[in-house]
Short mmCIF file of C-alpha atoms in Angstrom, two decimals:
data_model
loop_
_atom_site.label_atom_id
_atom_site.label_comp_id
_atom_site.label_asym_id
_atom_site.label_seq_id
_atom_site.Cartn_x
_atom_site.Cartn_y
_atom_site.Cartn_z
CA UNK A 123 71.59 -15.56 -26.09
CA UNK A 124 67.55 -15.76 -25.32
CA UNK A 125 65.95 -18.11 -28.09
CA UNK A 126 63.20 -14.98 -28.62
CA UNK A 127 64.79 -11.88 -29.64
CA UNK A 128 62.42 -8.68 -29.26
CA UNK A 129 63.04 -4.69 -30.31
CA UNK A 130 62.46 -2.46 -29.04
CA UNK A 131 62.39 -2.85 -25.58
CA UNK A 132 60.67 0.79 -24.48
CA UNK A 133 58.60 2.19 -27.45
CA UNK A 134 56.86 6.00 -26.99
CA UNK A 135 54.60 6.76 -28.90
CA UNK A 136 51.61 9.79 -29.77
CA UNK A 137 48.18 9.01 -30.06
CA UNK A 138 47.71 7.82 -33.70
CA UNK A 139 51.25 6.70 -34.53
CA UNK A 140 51.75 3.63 -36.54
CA UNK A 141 53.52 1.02 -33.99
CA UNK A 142 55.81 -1.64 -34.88
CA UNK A 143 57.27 -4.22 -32.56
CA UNK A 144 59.57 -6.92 -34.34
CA UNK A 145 60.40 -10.67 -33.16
CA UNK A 146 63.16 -12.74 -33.68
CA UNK A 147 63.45 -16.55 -32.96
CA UNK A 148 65.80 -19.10 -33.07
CA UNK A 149 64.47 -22.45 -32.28
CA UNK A 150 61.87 -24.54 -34.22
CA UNK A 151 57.98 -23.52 -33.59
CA UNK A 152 54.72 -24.93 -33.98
CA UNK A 153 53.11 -21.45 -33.74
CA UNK A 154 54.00 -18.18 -32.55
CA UNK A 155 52.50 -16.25 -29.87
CA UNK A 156 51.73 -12.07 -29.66
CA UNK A 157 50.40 -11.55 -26.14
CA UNK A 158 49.18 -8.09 -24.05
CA UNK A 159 49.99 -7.97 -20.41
CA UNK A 160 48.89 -4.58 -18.93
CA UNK A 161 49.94 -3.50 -15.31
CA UNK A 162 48.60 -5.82 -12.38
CA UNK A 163 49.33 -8.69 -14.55
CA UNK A 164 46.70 -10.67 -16.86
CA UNK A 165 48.24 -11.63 -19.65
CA UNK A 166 45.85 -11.84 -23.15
CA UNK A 167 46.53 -13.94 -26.04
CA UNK A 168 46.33 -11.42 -29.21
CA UNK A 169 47.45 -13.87 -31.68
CA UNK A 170 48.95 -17.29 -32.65
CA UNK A 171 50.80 -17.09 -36.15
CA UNK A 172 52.04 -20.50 -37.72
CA UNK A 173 52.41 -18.42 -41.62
CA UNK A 174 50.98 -15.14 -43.15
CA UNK A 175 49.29 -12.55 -41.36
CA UNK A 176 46.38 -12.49 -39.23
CA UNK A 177 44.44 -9.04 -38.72
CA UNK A 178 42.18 -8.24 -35.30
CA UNK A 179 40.77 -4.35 -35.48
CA UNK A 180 43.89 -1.84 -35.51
CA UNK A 181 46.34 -4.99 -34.82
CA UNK A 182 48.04 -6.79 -37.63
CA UNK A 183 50.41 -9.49 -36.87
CA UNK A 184 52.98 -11.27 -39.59
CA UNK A 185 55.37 -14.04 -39.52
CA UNK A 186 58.11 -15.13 -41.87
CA UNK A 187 58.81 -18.67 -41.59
CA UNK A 188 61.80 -18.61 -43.33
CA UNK A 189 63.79 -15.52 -41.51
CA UNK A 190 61.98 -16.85 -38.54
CA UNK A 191 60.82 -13.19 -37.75
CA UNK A 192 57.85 -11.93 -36.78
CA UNK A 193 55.79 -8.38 -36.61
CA UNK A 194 52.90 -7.04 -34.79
CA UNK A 195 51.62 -3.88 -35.95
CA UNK A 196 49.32 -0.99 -34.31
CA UNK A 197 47.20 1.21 -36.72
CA UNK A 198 46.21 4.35 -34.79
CA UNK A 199 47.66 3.75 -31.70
CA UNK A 200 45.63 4.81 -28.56
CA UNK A 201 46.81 5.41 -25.23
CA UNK A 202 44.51 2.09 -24.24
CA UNK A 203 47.10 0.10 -26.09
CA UNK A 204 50.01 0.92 -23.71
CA UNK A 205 51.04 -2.23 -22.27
CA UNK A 206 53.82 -5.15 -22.73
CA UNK A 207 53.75 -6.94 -25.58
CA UNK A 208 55.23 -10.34 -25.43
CA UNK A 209 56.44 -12.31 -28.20
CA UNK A 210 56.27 -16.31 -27.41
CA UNK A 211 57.67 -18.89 -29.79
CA UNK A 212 55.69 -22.41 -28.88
CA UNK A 213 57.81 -25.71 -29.86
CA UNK A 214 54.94 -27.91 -29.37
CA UNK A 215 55.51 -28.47 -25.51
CA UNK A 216 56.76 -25.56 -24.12
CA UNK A 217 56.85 -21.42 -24.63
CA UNK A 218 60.06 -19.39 -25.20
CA UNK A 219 59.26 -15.67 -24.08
CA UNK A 220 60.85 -12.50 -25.15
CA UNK A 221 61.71 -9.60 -23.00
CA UNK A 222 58.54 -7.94 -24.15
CA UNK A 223 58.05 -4.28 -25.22
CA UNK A 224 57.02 -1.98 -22.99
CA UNK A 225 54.50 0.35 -25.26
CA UNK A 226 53.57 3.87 -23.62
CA UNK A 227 51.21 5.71 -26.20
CA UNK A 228 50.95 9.68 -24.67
CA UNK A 229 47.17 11.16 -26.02
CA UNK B 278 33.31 -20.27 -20.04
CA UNK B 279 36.24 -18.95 -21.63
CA UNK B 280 38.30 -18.25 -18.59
CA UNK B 281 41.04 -19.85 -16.32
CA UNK B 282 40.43 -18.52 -13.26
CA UNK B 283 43.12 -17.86 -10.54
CA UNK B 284 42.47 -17.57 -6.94
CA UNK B 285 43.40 -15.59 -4.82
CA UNK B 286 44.45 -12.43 -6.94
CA UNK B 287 46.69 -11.53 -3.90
CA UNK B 288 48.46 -13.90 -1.52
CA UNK B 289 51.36 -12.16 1.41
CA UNK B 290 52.61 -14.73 3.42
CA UNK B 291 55.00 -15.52 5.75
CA UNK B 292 58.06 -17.70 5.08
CA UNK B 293 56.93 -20.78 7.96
CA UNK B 294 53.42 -20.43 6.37
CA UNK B 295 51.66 -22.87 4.19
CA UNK B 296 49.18 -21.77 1.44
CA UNK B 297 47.74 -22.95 -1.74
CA UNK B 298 47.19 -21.46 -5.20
CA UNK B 299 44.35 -22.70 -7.36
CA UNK B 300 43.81 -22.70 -11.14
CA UNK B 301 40.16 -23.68 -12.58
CA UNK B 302 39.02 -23.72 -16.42
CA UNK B 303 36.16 -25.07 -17.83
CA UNK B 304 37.12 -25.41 -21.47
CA UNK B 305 38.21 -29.39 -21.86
CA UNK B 306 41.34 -28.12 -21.90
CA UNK B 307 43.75 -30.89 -21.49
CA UNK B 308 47.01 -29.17 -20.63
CA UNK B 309 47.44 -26.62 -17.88
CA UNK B 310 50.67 -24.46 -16.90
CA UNK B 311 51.98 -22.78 -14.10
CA UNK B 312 54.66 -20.19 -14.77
CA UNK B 313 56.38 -17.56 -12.60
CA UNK B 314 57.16 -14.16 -13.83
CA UNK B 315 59.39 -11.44 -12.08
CA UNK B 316 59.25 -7.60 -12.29
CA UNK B 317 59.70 -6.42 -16.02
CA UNK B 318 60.79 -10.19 -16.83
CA UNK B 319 58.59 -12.64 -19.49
CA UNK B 320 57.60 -15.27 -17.97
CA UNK B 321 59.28 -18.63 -16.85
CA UNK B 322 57.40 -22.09 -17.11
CA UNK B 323 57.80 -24.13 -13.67
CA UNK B 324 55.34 -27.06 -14.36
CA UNK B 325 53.14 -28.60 -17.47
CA UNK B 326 50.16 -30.98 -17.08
CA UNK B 327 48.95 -33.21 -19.50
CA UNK B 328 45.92 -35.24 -19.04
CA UNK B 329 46.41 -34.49 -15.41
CA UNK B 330 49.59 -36.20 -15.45
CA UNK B 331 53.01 -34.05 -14.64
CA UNK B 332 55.18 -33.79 -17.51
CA UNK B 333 57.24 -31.18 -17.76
CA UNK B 334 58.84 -29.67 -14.32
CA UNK B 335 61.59 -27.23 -14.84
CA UNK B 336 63.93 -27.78 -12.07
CA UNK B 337 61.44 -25.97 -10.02
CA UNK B 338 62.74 -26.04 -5.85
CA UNK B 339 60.43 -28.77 -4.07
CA UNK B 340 59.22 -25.93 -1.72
CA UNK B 341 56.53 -25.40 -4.84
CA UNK B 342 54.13 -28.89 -5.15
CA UNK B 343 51.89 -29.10 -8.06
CA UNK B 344 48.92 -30.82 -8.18
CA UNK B 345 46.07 -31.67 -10.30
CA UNK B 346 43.26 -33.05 -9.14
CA UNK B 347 40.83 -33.56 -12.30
CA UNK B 348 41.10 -31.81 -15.58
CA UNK B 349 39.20 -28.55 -14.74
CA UNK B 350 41.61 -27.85 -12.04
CA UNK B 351 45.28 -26.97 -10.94
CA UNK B 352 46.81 -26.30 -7.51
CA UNK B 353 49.98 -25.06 -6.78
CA UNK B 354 51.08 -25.56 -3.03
CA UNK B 355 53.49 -23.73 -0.93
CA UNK B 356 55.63 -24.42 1.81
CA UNK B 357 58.88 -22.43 3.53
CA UNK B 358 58.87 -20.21 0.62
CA UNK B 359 61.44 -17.54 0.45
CA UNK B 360 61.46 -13.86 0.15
CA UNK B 361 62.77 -13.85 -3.70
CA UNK B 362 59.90 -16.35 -4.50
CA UNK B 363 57.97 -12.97 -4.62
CA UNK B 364 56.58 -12.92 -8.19
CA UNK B 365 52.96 -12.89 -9.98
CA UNK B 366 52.31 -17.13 -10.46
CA UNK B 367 50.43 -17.24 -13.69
CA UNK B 368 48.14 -20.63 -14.90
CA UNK B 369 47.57 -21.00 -17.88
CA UNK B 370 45.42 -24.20 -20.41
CA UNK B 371 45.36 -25.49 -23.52
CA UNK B 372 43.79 -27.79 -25.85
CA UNK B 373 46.52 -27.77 -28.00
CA UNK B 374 48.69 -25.27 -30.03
CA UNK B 375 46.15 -24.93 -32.87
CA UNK B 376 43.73 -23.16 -30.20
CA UNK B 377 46.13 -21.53 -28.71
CA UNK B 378 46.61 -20.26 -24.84
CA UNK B 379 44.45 -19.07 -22.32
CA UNK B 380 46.07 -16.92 -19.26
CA UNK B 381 44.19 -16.45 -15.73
CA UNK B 382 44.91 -13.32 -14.65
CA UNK B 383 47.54 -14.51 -11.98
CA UNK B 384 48.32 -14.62 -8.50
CA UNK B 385 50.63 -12.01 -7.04
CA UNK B 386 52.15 -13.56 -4.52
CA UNK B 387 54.45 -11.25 -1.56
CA UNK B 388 56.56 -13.46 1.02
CA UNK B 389 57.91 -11.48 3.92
#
């Protein structure tokens, strides 16, 4: 069983659609990680969550501590935000990775 | 400078061949990462350095050397590398987990 549990694996959606991509963890973190990697590779950092919510433009991104679960959310999706989204859980010396979600938005 | 820049963006060499990948930030960050991610797979972490010095590798085959030469910079050097070694090698730095990560934009590397 992976340590970071992600769902759903392929998402479709239209231009516009509300997006969620949920995150499941099992081990003890000091913060956890949303991250964008399009095609060709770079990876960016969206957020790093330790409690609450954090909000950047049309992404929102929560965590519950307790369930050890975590969401990140796309307002008006655009075809710009297909990409993988990776959810990381950081220990305090080293990343787990989910599978990511691979997010195709059609115009 | 905000960036960890990876060189080169594209690296095909031959198994007998021996070639270097380099990793340079400018941020005082103290930790820097090399990990090693497969088609549609996350990433895996092969080495961590912390104030230059190694101190996490993870079982990584010796045919991969890391080195770090000064805090702005990581190298990662290959030797008799094998065809399934094929992968994009991302870098990535630190400060420390209350500022996050920074990812270069990798290396994708092709041995044939």
């Amino acid at each position: 069983k992976n340590e970071v549990e992600q769902s759903p694996q392929n998402l479709t959606a239209q231009e516009g659609e509300f997006i969620t991509i949920n995150c499941s963890y099992s081990v003890g973190i000091s913060a956890l990680h949303w991250l964008q990697q399009h095609p060709g590779g770079g990876i960016v950092s969206l957020f790093m969550l330790s409690s609450g919510k954090k909000k950047h433009g049309r992404l929102i991104a929560t965590i519950n501590i307790q369930e050890k679960h975590s969401s990140l959310h796309i307002t008006a999706s655009h075809p710009r935000d297909s990409a993988v989204y990776i959810c990381a859980a950081y220990t305090g010396n080293q990343f787990y990775f989910g599978t990511g979600t691979s997010l195709t938005v059609i115009p | 400078d905000t960036e960890v820049t990876q060189t080169p963006k594209h690296l095909v060499m031959g198994m007998t061949n021996k070639k270097s990948l380099k990793c340079e930030q400018h941020m005082g960050h103290r930790a820097m990462y090399w990990y090693k991610q497969k088609a549609k797979k996350p990433p895996e972490l092969m080495f961590v350095y912390s104030y230059e010095k190694l101190s996490i590798n993870e079982s990584v085959p010796s045919r991969f050397s890391p080195e770090c030469p000064n805090s702005s910079l990581l190298n990662l050097h290959l030797h008799a590398l094998q065809p399934e070694d094929s992968a994009l090698y991302l870098c990535a730095s630190s400060q420390d987990w209350t500022y996050g990560y920074t990812f270069g934009s990798g290396t994708r590397l092709t041995v044939v």
